[in-house]
């Protein structure tokens, strides 16, 4: 990412008009307020459920630190913090942004409060009851399909604390509003174009059929869930969005439903077992040395405990593999060094609405330490930051003339943009004498600039040497360029915030969080360090990037400078 984005995470509070404009631009139709016609209101009307016969159990551990913060009346999302003295509900006063408000209304924090003993449970029930008092009949913003489905799911996971405690009148009121929200999302599912919302609605309806309806409608609910699995999970176990974090969330939801089905003494559907195993294999593929996930596409560094919780649900350790052909990722691992390369096409619409244009970008880790990454992503960080890091310059790859390797187009169904391509992306690997060679390329710049980007990587058998070459070549089929004007390009290597970088005379010294030292060397002139940002830990952090810039010859075959840039990461000493 260029220096223009590498600014401080703190910024003046936006006006209501500015916030509304950003929200509309970056959330599309999923951000539009829900409406309730007279017919729809009839659909969602009805009496309260009799109660739960069984409750789903969370598959992921709660965030006790967030629970402690909430008990201190501190609500923090991304860089924004709101203090609510006396335990007042966050919606009792204007919040910093619609993004902040959206995250609050999803109730992802509810289970964290229940970790704080009796006082936390009382606070959780109080906040739910206050939300019901203010928004329980209907609210255009809070009752959007995805927001409502997430809220219902979180209420169900905290079901015993909500629906088994408190005055009978309060419990009945909770059940009544719970039932109304379930009927609401059920009615919206067919016309919903947001993949994440469609998935969560399908999960909610399956759980509801078991827990509340005592099995009535379960066949139809499982059929709907099976259809969403087929649409959203690739044969190799990757999520169709190419986001490791989405795959993790999908697996956790399926684990909740598998456990629920078993406890209801019903047979677990074969499709559920199959997809859990495949998702688990892909999570094992992505799992870094520190236990978290890499931030490819709209993915963040998930808590290691959450990844461990998902993998613990597998009947056997996840299978090991180094190529995920359908997902488009290659893994190079020797010794303690691990590299994962993004060598896949952007997802087709509507599943690419969160995808990044990061072709041939990679993550590089040394055991538990992260070295090379991208600018990352987090659903907690403001949506304009989320949009900025989708660009090619926010990834550790080559970019020509500040143009994206996969151009963004608008999806008319969702109102959001998605990357297209890049065309001709491929990767071939050779493993010989305990060494790994990887040769990848894409034609995302061929139409505009007449050049192919080729990235060749070599990892030594002990993992202490990674060498690479980025080249720009004009295909013979393109003929001679119309102009001999050189074309500007930049190769970027975004460093993780835990890395300390120091410029030297012949190399850039990189010290990892674990204390291991690497040197970055290149034959390219004028390598430099520039500021950048990192989002994947839930806040906007400043970091550094290694930048190699030059101007390419439009008629080169890519074999020599300036169209060939050679570089290496060399490990000096173990931690």
Coordinates of C-alpha atoms in Angstrom, one line a residue:
X1 CA 0.0 0.0 0.0
X2 CA 1.3 3.4 -0.9
X3 CA 2.3 6.0 1.7
X4 CA -1.0 7.9 1.2
X5 CA -2.8 5.2 3.2
X6 CA -0.1 4.8 5.8
X7 CA -1.5 7.4 8.2
X8 CA -2.4 7.2 11.9
X9 CA -5.4 5.1 12.9
X10 CA -6.8 8.0 14.9
X11 CA -8.9 10.5 12.8
X12 CA -11.5 13.1 13.4
X13 CA -15.0 11.9 13.9
X14 CA -17.0 12.1 10.7
X15 CA -20.2 14.0 10.3
X16 CA -23.4 12.0 10.0
X17 CA -23.6 12.9 6.3
X18 CA -20.1 11.7 5.6
X19 CA -20.7 8.5 7.6
X20 CA -23.9 7.7 5.7
X21 CA -22.2 8.3 2.4
X22 CA -19.3 5.9 3.3
X23 CA -21.8 3.3 4.6
X24 CA -23.8 3.3 1.4
X25 CA -20.7 3.2 -0.8
X26 CA -19.0 0.3 1.0
X27 CA -21.9 -1.9 2.1
X28 CA -24.1 -1.8 -0.9
X29 CA -27.6 -3.4 -0.7
X30 CA -26.6 -5.3 2.5
X31 CA -26.3 -1.9 4.2
X32 CA -29.7 -0.7 3.1
X33 CA -32.3 -0.5 5.8
X34 CA -34.8 -3.3 5.9
X35 CA -38.4 -2.6 5.1
X36 CA -41.5 -4.4 6.4
X37 CA -44.6 -4.3 4.1
X38 CA -48.0 -5.2 5.5
X39 CA -47.6 -8.6 4.0
X40 CA -44.2 -9.1 5.5
X41 CA -45.5 -8.0 8.9
X42 CA -48.2 -10.7 8.7
X43 CA -45.5 -13.3 7.9
X44 CA -43.4 -12.5 10.9
X45 CA -46.3 -12.1 13.3
X46 CA -47.1 -15.0 15.7
X47 CA -47.0 -16.2 19.2
X48 CA -43.9 -16.8 21.2
X49 CA -42.3 -20.3 20.9
X50 CA -43.1 -22.7 23.7
X51 CA -39.4 -22.7 24.6
X52 CA -36.2 -24.6 23.7
X53 CA -36.1 -28.4 23.9
X54 CA -32.3 -28.2 23.4
X55 CA -29.8 -25.4 23.1
X56 CA -26.8 -25.2 20.7
X57 CA -23.4 -25.0 22.3
X58 CA -20.7 -22.6 21.0
X59 CA -17.8 -24.3 19.2
X60 CA -15.4 -21.4 19.7
X61 CA -14.2 -20.1 23.0
X62 CA -15.4 -16.7 24.2
X63 CA -13.2 -13.6 24.4
X64 CA -12.9 -13.1 28.1
X65 CA -10.8 -10.0 27.7
X66 CA -13.6 -8.4 25.7
X67 CA -16.1 -9.5 28.4
X68 CA -13.9 -7.8 31.1
X69 CA -13.8 -4.6 29.0
X70 CA -17.5 -4.6 28.6
X71 CA -17.9 -4.9 32.4
X72 CA -15.8 -1.8 32.7
X73 CA -18.3 -0.1 30.4
X74 CA -15.9 0.1 27.5
X75 CA -17.2 -0.7 24.0
X76 CA -14.3 -0.9 21.6
X77 CA -14.6 -1.8 17.8
X78 CA -11.5 -1.2 15.7
X79 CA -10.0 2.2 16.7
X80 CA -13.3 3.5 18.1
X81 CA -14.0 3.4 21.8
X82 CA -17.2 4.4 23.6
X83 CA -17.5 4.5 27.4
X84 CA -21.0 3.9 28.8
X85 CA -20.9 4.7 32.6
X86 CA -23.2 2.8 34.8
X87 CA -23.6 -0.1 32.3
X88 CA -25.9 1.9 30.0
X89 CA -26.6 0.3 26.6
X90 CA -24.4 1.5 23.8
X91 CA -27.5 2.4 21.6
X92 CA -28.7 4.9 24.3
X93 CA -26.5 7.6 22.7
X94 CA -25.1 8.3 19.2
X95 CA -22.3 5.9 18.3
X96 CA -19.2 6.8 16.3
X97 CA -20.4 5.3 13.0
X98 CA -22.9 3.1 11.3
X99 CA -20.2 0.5 11.1
X100 CA -19.8 0.6 14.9
X101 CA -23.6 0.5 15.4
X102 CA -23.8 -2.5 13.0
X103 CA -21.3 -4.5 15.0
X104 CA -23.1 -3.7 18.2
X105 CA -26.5 -4.9 16.9
X106 CA -25.0 -8.3 15.8
X107 CA -24.5 -9.2 19.5
X108 CA -21.2 -11.0 18.7
X109 CA -20.1 -9.8 22.2
X110 CA -23.0 -11.4 24.1
X111 CA -21.2 -14.7 24.9
X112 CA -18.2 -12.7 26.2
X113 CA -20.4 -11.1 28.9
X114 CA -21.6 -14.5 30.1
X115 CA -18.0 -15.3 31.0
X116 CA -18.0 -12.7 33.7
X117 CA -19.9 -14.6 36.4
X118 CA -23.4 -13.6 37.7
X119 CA -22.8 -9.9 37.2
X120 CA -21.9 -10.5 33.6
X121 CA -25.0 -12.7 33.0
X122 CA -27.2 -10.0 34.6
X123 CA -25.6 -7.4 32.4
X124 CA -26.1 -9.5 29.3
X125 CA -29.8 -10.1 30.0
X126 CA -30.3 -6.4 30.8
X127 CA -28.8 -5.4 27.5
X128 CA -30.9 -7.9 25.6
X129 CA -34.1 -6.7 27.3
X130 CA -33.2 -3.1 26.7
X131 CA -32.6 -3.9 23.0
X132 CA -36.0 -5.6 22.8
X133 CA -37.6 -2.5 24.4
X134 CA -36.1 -0.2 21.8
X135 CA -35.8 -2.4 18.7
X136 CA -37.9 -5.5 19.3
X137 CA -40.8 -4.7 17.1
X138 CA -38.9 -3.7 14.1
X139 CA -36.0 -1.3 13.1
X140 CA -34.8 -0.8 9.5
X141 CA -31.1 -0.7 10.4
X142 CA -31.0 -3.4 13.1
X143 CA -33.3 -5.8 11.2
X144 CA -31.3 -6.1 8.0
X145 CA -31.0 -9.8 7.0
X146 CA -27.3 -10.4 7.9
X147 CA -27.4 -8.4 11.1
X148 CA -30.6 -10.1 12.3
X149 CA -29.3 -13.6 11.4
X150 CA -26.1 -13.0 13.4
X151 CA -28.0 -11.6 16.3
X152 CA -30.4 -14.6 16.4
X153 CA -27.5 -17.1 16.2
X154 CA -25.7 -15.4 19.1
X155 CA -28.9 -15.3 21.2
X156 CA -29.3 -19.1 20.6
X157 CA -25.7 -19.8 21.6
X158 CA -26.4 -18.0 24.9
X159 CA -29.8 -19.6 25.1
X160 CA -29.7 -21.1 28.7
X161 CA -28.7 -17.7 30.1
X162 CA -31.4 -15.8 28.2
X163 CA -34.3 -18.1 28.1
X164 CA -34.0 -20.0 31.4
X165 CA -33.3 -17.1 33.8
X166 CA -35.3 -14.0 34.9
X167 CA -38.9 -13.1 35.5
X168 CA -41.3 -15.2 33.5
X169 CA -42.7 -12.1 31.7
X170 CA -39.1 -11.1 30.6
X171 CA -38.4 -14.6 29.3
X172 CA -41.6 -14.7 27.4
X173 CA -40.9 -11.3 25.9
X174 CA -37.4 -12.6 24.8
X175 CA -38.9 -15.7 23.2
X176 CA -41.6 -13.6 21.4
X177 CA -39.0 -11.3 19.8
X178 CA -36.7 -14.2 19.1
X179 CA -39.5 -16.0 17.2
X180 CA -40.3 -12.8 15.3
X181 CA -36.7 -12.4 14.2
X182 CA -36.5 -16.0 13.1
X183 CA -39.6 -15.7 10.9
X184 CA -38.2 -12.4 9.5
X185 CA -34.9 -13.9 8.3
X186 CA -36.7 -17.1 7.0
X187 CA -38.9 -14.9 4.8
X188 CA -35.8 -13.0 3.5
X189 CA -33.6 -15.9 2.7
X190 CA -34.8 -16.6 -0.9
X191 CA -34.3 -13.0 -2.1
X192 CA -31.1 -12.4 -0.1
X193 CA -28.0 -11.7 -2.3
X194 CA -25.5 -11.5 0.5
X195 CA -23.6 -14.8 0.8
X196 CA -22.6 -14.4 4.5
X197 CA -26.2 -13.6 5.4
X198 CA -27.6 -16.6 3.3
X199 CA -25.2 -18.9 5.1
X200 CA -26.1 -17.7 8.6
X201 CA -29.8 -17.8 7.9
X202 CA -29.5 -21.4 6.7
X203 CA -27.6 -22.3 9.9
X204 CA -30.2 -20.5 12.1
X205 CA -33.1 -22.3 10.5
X206 CA -31.5 -25.7 11.0
X207 CA -30.8 -25.0 14.6
X208 CA -34.3 -23.6 15.1
X209 CA -35.9 -26.7 13.6
X210 CA -34.0 -28.9 16.2
X211 CA -34.1 -26.7 19.2
X212 CA -37.6 -25.0 19.0
X213 CA -39.7 -27.0 16.5
X214 CA -38.5 -30.4 17.9
X215 CA -37.5 -31.6 14.4
X216 CA -40.4 -30.2 12.4
X217 CA -39.2 -28.8 9.1
X218 CA -35.7 -30.2 9.7
X219 CA -35.5 -32.0 6.4
X220 CA -36.2 -28.7 4.6
X221 CA -33.7 -26.8 6.8
X222 CA -31.0 -29.4 6.1
X223 CA -31.7 -29.3 2.4
X224 CA -31.3 -25.5 2.5
X225 CA -28.0 -25.8 4.4
X226 CA -26.8 -28.5 2.0
X227 CA -27.4 -26.2 -0.9
X228 CA -25.5 -23.4 0.8
X229 CA -22.6 -25.7 1.5
X230 CA -22.4 -26.8 -2.1
X231 CA -22.5 -23.1 -3.2
X232 CA -20.0 -21.8 -0.7
X233 CA -17.5 -24.5 0.0
X234 CA -15.0 -25.6 -2.7
X235 CA -14.2 -29.3 -3.3
X236 CA -10.7 -28.9 -1.6
X237 CA -12.3 -27.4 1.5
X238 CA -11.6 -23.7 0.9
X239 CA -14.4 -21.2 1.1
X240 CA -15.5 -19.9 -2.2
X241 CA -14.6 -16.4 -1.2
X242 CA -11.0 -17.6 -0.8
X243 CA -11.0 -16.2 2.7
X244 CA -9.5 -18.5 5.4
X245 CA -11.5 -16.7 8.1
X246 CA -14.8 -17.3 6.3
X247 CA -13.9 -21.0 6.0
X248 CA -13.2 -21.1 9.8
X249 CA -16.6 -19.5 10.6
X250 CA -18.4 -21.9 8.3
X251 CA -16.7 -24.9 9.9
X252 CA -17.5 -23.7 13.4
X253 CA -21.2 -23.2 12.5
X254 CA -21.3 -26.8 11.0
X255 CA -19.7 -28.1 14.2
X256 CA -22.4 -26.5 16.3
X257 CA -25.1 -28.0 14.2
X258 CA -23.4 -31.5 14.2
X259 CA -23.2 -31.4 18.0
X260 CA -26.8 -30.3 18.2
X261 CA -28.0 -33.0 15.8
X262 CA -26.1 -35.7 17.8
X263 CA -27.5 -34.5 21.1
X264 CA -31.0 -34.6 19.6
X265 CA -30.4 -38.3 18.9
X266 CA -30.8 -37.8 15.1
X267 CA -28.4 -39.0 12.4
X268 CA -25.9 -36.4 11.3
X269 CA -26.3 -35.8 7.5
X270 CA -23.5 -37.1 5.4
X271 CA -23.0 -33.8 3.7
X272 CA -22.3 -32.1 7.1
X273 CA -19.6 -34.7 8.0
X274 CA -18.0 -34.4 4.6
X275 CA -17.7 -30.6 4.6
X276 CA -16.5 -30.4 8.2
X277 CA -13.6 -32.7 7.3
X278 CA -12.7 -30.7 4.1
X279 CA -13.0 -27.4 5.8
X280 CA -10.8 -28.7 8.6
X281 CA -8.1 -29.8 6.2
X282 CA -8.0 -26.3 4.6
X283 CA -7.8 -24.6 8.0
X284 CA -4.9 -26.9 8.8
X285 CA -3.3 -25.9 5.5
X286 CA -3.6 -22.2 6.4
X287 CA -2.8 -22.4 10.1
X288 CA 0.4 -20.5 10.9
X289 CA 3.1 -21.3 13.4
X290 CA 1.4 -18.9 15.9
X291 CA -1.8 -20.9 15.6
X292 CA -3.8 -18.1 13.8
X293 CA -4.7 -17.7 10.1
X294 CA -3.1 -15.6 7.4
X295 CA -5.1 -12.5 6.2
X296 CA -5.8 -13.5 2.6
X297 CA -8.7 -11.6 1.1
X298 CA -11.3 -10.5 3.8
X299 CA -9.6 -12.6 6.4
X300 CA -8.0 -11.6 9.7
X301 CA -5.6 -13.1 12.2
X302 CA -8.3 -15.3 14.0
X303 CA -7.5 -16.1 17.6
X304 CA -5.4 -19.2 17.8
X305 CA -7.8 -20.6 20.4
X306 CA -10.6 -20.4 17.9
X307 CA -8.5 -22.2 15.2
X308 CA -7.6 -24.9 17.8
X309 CA -11.2 -25.3 18.8
X310 CA -12.2 -25.9 15.2
X311 CA -9.4 -28.5 14.5
X312 CA -10.2 -30.3 17.8
X313 CA -13.6 -31.2 16.3
X314 CA -12.0 -33.3 13.6
X315 CA -12.1 -37.1 14.1
X316 CA -8.4 -37.3 13.0
X317 CA -5.7 -34.7 12.5
X318 CA -6.2 -32.7 9.2
X319 CA -4.6 -34.2 6.2
X320 CA -1.4 -32.5 5.0
X321 CA -1.1 -31.1 1.5
X322 CA 0.9 -28.3 -0.2
X323 CA -1.4 -27.4 -3.1
X324 CA -5.0 -26.3 -2.9
X325 CA -5.9 -26.3 -6.6
X326 CA -9.5 -25.2 -6.4
X327 CA -8.8 -22.5 -3.8
X328 CA -5.6 -21.4 -5.7
X329 CA -3.0 -21.5 -3.0
X330 CA 0.5 -23.0 -2.9
X331 CA 2.5 -23.8 0.3
X332 CA 6.3 -23.9 0.6
X333 CA 7.5 -25.2 3.9
X334 CA 11.0 -26.3 4.9
X335 CA 12.4 -26.3 8.5
X336 CA 10.7 -23.5 10.4
X337 CA 10.0 -21.4 7.3
X338 CA 6.6 -21.4 5.6
X339 CA 5.4 -19.4 2.6
X340 CA 1.9 -19.4 1.2
X341 CA 1.4 -17.9 -2.3
X342 CA -1.9 -16.6 -3.6
X343 CA -2.1 -18.0 -7.2
X344 CA -5.8 -18.1 -7.8
X345 CA -8.5 -16.2 -9.6
X346 CA -10.8 -13.9 -7.8
X347 CA -14.1 -15.5 -6.9
X348 CA -17.1 -15.1 -9.2
X349 CA -19.9 -12.8 -8.1
X350 CA -21.5 -12.5 -5.7
X351 CA -18.8 -14.3 -3.7
X352 CA -16.0 -11.8 -4.6
X353 CA -17.6 -8.8 -2.9
X354 CA -14.9 -9.0 -0.2
X355 CA -12.1 -10.4 -2.3
X356 CA -8.8 -8.6 -2.8
X357 CA -6.7 -8.0 -5.9
X358 CA -3.6 -9.6 -4.5
X359 CA -2.5 -12.0 -7.2
X360 CA 0.9 -13.6 -6.5
X361 CA 1.1 -12.0 -3.1
X362 CA 2.5 -14.2 -0.3
X363 CA 2.7 -14.7 3.5
X364 CA 6.1 -15.6 4.9
X365 CA 6.5 -17.0 8.5
X366 CA 9.4 -18.2 10.6
X367 CA 8.0 -20.7 13.1
X368 CA 5.7 -18.6 15.3
X369 CA 6.9 -15.3 13.9
X370 CA 5.2 -13.5 11.0
X371 CA 7.6 -11.7 8.6
X372 CA 5.9 -10.8 5.3
X373 CA 2.2 -10.2 5.0
X374 CA -0.3 -7.8 3.4
X375 CA -2.1 -4.8 4.8
X376 CA -4.5 -7.4 6.2
X377 CA -8.2 -7.0 7.0
X378 CA -10.6 -7.0 9.9
X379 CA -14.4 -6.8 10.1
X380 CA -13.9 -4.6 13.2
X381 CA -12.0 -1.8 11.4
X382 CA -13.9 1.0 9.7
X383 CA -15.3 0.1 6.3
X384 CA -13.2 2.7 4.3
X385 CA -10.0 1.0 5.6
X386 CA -11.5 -2.4 4.6
X387 CA -12.0 -1.1 1.1
X388 CA -8.5 0.5 0.8
X389 CA -6.7 -2.7 1.6
X390 CA -8.4 -4.6 -1.2
X391 CA -6.1 -2.9 -3.8
X392 CA -3.1 -4.6 -5.3
X393 CA -0.7 -2.2 -3.6
X394 CA -1.8 -3.5 -0.2
X395 CA -0.2 -6.9 -1.0
X396 CA 3.3 -8.2 -1.2
X397 CA 3.5 -8.4 -4.9
X398 CA 4.3 -6.4 -8.0
X399 CA 2.0 -3.6 -9.2
X400 CA 2.2 -1.6 -12.5
X401 CA 1.4 2.1 -12.6
X402 CA -0.7 1.9 -9.5
X403 CA -3.3 -0.2 -11.4
X404 CA -4.9 -3.3 -9.9
X405 CA -3.9 -6.7 -11.2
X406 CA -7.6 -7.6 -11.1
X407 CA -9.8 -4.7 -12.1
X408 CA -12.9 -4.1 -9.9
X409 CA -16.4 -4.2 -11.3
X410 CA -19.8 -3.5 -9.8
X411 CA -22.1 -6.3 -8.9
X412 CA -25.6 -5.1 -9.6
X413 CA -27.2 -7.6 -7.3
X414 CA -25.3 -6.6 -4.2
X415 CA -24.3 -3.0 -5.1
X416 CA -20.6 -3.8 -4.3
X417 CA -17.5 -4.1 -6.4
X418 CA -15.6 -7.3 -7.0
X419 CA -12.2 -8.0 -8.6
X420 CA -12.2 -9.8 -12.0
X421 CA -9.4 -12.2 -12.9
X422 CA -6.5 -11.8 -13.4
X423 CA -6.5 -13.8 -16.6
X424 CA -3.9 -16.5 -17.1
X425 CA -3.0 -17.0 -13.5
X426 CA -1.1 -20.2 -12.9
X427 CA 1.7 -21.8 -10.8
X428 CA 3.9 -24.8 -11.3
X429 CA 6.1 -26.3 -8.7
X430 CA 9.1 -28.7 -8.6
X431 CA 10.5 -30.4 -5.6
X432 CA 13.9 -31.9 -6.0
X433 CA 16.7 -32.8 -3.6
X434 CA 14.7 -31.4 -0.7
X435 CA 14.4 -28.0 -2.4
X436 CA 11.3 -26.3 -3.7
X437 CA 10.9 -24.3 -6.9
X438 CA 7.7 -22.4 -7.7
X439 CA 7.0 -20.6 -11.0
X440 CA 3.9 -18.5 -11.1
X441 CA 2.5 -15.9 -13.5
X442 CA -0.6 -13.9 -14.4
X443 CA -1.8 -11.7 -17.3
X444 CA -3.7 -9.1 -15.4
X445 CA -1.6 -6.3 -17.0
X446 CA -1.4 -7.8 -20.5
X447 CA -4.4 -6.0 -21.9
X448 CA -3.5 -2.5 -20.5
X449 CA 0.3 -2.7 -20.6
X450 CA 1.1 -5.7 -22.8
X451 CA 3.2 -7.3 -20.0
X452 CA 3.0 -10.6 -18.0
X453 CA 4.0 -10.7 -14.4
X454 CA 6.0 -13.7 -13.5
X455 CA 7.2 -14.6 -10.0
X456 CA 9.7 -17.4 -9.4
X457 CA 10.5 -18.6 -5.9
X458 CA 13.1 -21.0 -4.6
X459 CA 13.3 -22.3 -1.0
X460 CA 16.3 -24.1 0.3
X461 CA 16.1 -27.5 2.0
X462 CA 16.7 -26.0 5.4
X463 CA 14.3 -23.1 4.9
X464 CA 17.0 -20.5 5.7
X465 CA 17.1 -19.1 2.2
X466 CA 14.2 -17.8 0.1
X467 CA 15.1 -16.3 -3.3
X468 CA 12.8 -14.8 -5.8
X469 CA 12.5 -13.0 -9.1
X470 CA 9.7 -10.8 -10.3
X471 CA 9.8 -10.1 -14.0
X472 CA 7.7 -8.3 -16.6
X473 CA 7.7 -9.8 -20.1
X474 CA 5.9 -9.0 -23.3
X475 CA 4.4 -12.1 -24.9
X476 CA 5.4 -12.8 -28.5
X477 CA 1.7 -12.9 -29.4
X478 CA 1.4 -9.2 -28.5
X479 CA 3.9 -8.1 -31.2
X480 CA 6.0 -5.0 -30.8
X481 CA 4.8 -2.3 -28.5
X482 CA 3.4 0.9 -30.1
X483 CA 5.6 3.0 -27.9
X484 CA 9.0 2.7 -26.3
X485 CA 8.0 4.7 -23.3
X486 CA 9.0 2.9 -20.1
X487 CA 6.3 1.7 -17.6
X488 CA 6.5 2.4 -13.9
X489 CA 6.2 -0.6 -11.5
X490 CA 6.7 -1.3 -7.8
X491 CA 7.4 -4.5 -5.9
X492 CA 6.2 -4.3 -2.3
X493 CA 6.9 -6.6 0.7
X494 CA 4.7 -5.6 3.6
X495 CA 6.3 -6.4 7.0
X496 CA 4.2 -7.6 9.9
X497 CA 4.0 -5.0 12.7
X498 CA 6.0 -7.3 15.0
X499 CA 9.0 -7.0 12.7
X500 CA 11.8 -4.5 13.3
X501 CA 13.4 -3.3 10.1
X502 CA 16.8 -1.5 9.8
X503 CA 18.4 -0.2 6.6
X504 CA 22.0 -1.3 6.0
X505 CA 24.6 -0.6 3.4
X506 CA 24.1 -3.9 1.6
X507 CA 20.9 -5.4 3.1
X508 CA 17.8 -4.6 5.2
X509 CA 17.9 -6.3 8.6
X510 CA 14.7 -7.8 9.8
X511 CA 14.3 -8.9 13.4
X512 CA 11.2 -11.0 14.1
X513 CA 9.1 -11.0 17.3
X514 CA 10.8 -14.3 18.3
X515 CA 14.3 -12.7 18.0
X516 CA 15.3 -14.4 14.8
X517 CA 17.1 -12.2 12.3
X518 CA 16.7 -12.2 8.5
X519 CA 18.4 -10.1 5.9
X520 CA 16.7 -8.9 2.7
X521 CA 19.1 -8.5 -0.2
X522 CA 18.5 -7.4 -3.8
X523 CA 20.4 -6.6 -6.9
X524 CA 17.9 -3.9 -7.6
X525 CA 19.0 -0.3 -6.9
X526 CA 17.3 2.0 -4.4
X527 CA 15.5 -0.5 -2.2
X528 CA 13.9 1.5 0.6
X529 CA 11.6 1.3 3.6
X530 CA 8.2 3.1 3.6
X531 CA 5.4 3.2 6.2
X532 CA 2.3 1.1 5.7
X533 CA -0.6 -0.1 7.8
X534 CA -1.9 -3.4 9.0
X535 CA -5.5 -4.2 10.0
X536 CA -5.6 -8.0 10.7
X537 CA -5.4 -7.7 14.4
X538 CA -8.6 -5.6 14.7
X539 CA -7.0 -2.1 14.8
X540 CA -5.2 0.1 12.4
X541 CA -1.5 -0.4 13.1
X542 CA 1.5 1.2 11.5
X543 CA 4.1 -1.0 10.0
X544 CA 6.8 -0.9 7.3
X545 CA 7.2 -2.2 3.8
X546 CA 10.2 -2.9 1.6
X547 CA 9.7 -1.1 -1.7
X548 CA 11.5 -1.8 -5.0
X549 CA 10.5 0.6 -7.8
X550 CA 11.6 0.8 -11.4
X551 CA 10.5 1.4 -15.0
X552 CA 10.0 -1.5 -17.3
X553 CA 10.9 -1.8 -21.0
X554 CA 7.6 -2.5 -22.9
X555 CA 9.3 -4.9 -25.3
X556 CA 11.4 -6.9 -22.9
X557 CA 11.4 -10.7 -22.5
X558 CA 11.8 -10.2 -18.8
X559 CA 15.1 -11.9 -18.5
X560 CA 17.2 -8.9 -17.5
X561 CA 16.9 -5.6 -15.5
X562 CA 15.0 -3.4 -15.4
X563 CA 12.3 -5.9 -16.2
X564 CA 13.7 -8.5 -13.8
X565 CA 14.0 -7.9 -10.1
X566 CA 15.9 -10.4 -8.1
X567 CA 15.7 -10.5 -4.3
X568 CA 16.3 -12.9 -1.3
X569 CA 15.4 -13.4 2.3
X570 CA 18.3 -14.9 4.2
X571 CA 18.1 -16.2 7.8
X572 CA 21.1 -15.1 9.9
X573 CA 20.6 -16.9 13.1
X574 CA 18.0 -18.9 14.9
X575 CA 15.9 -17.2 17.7

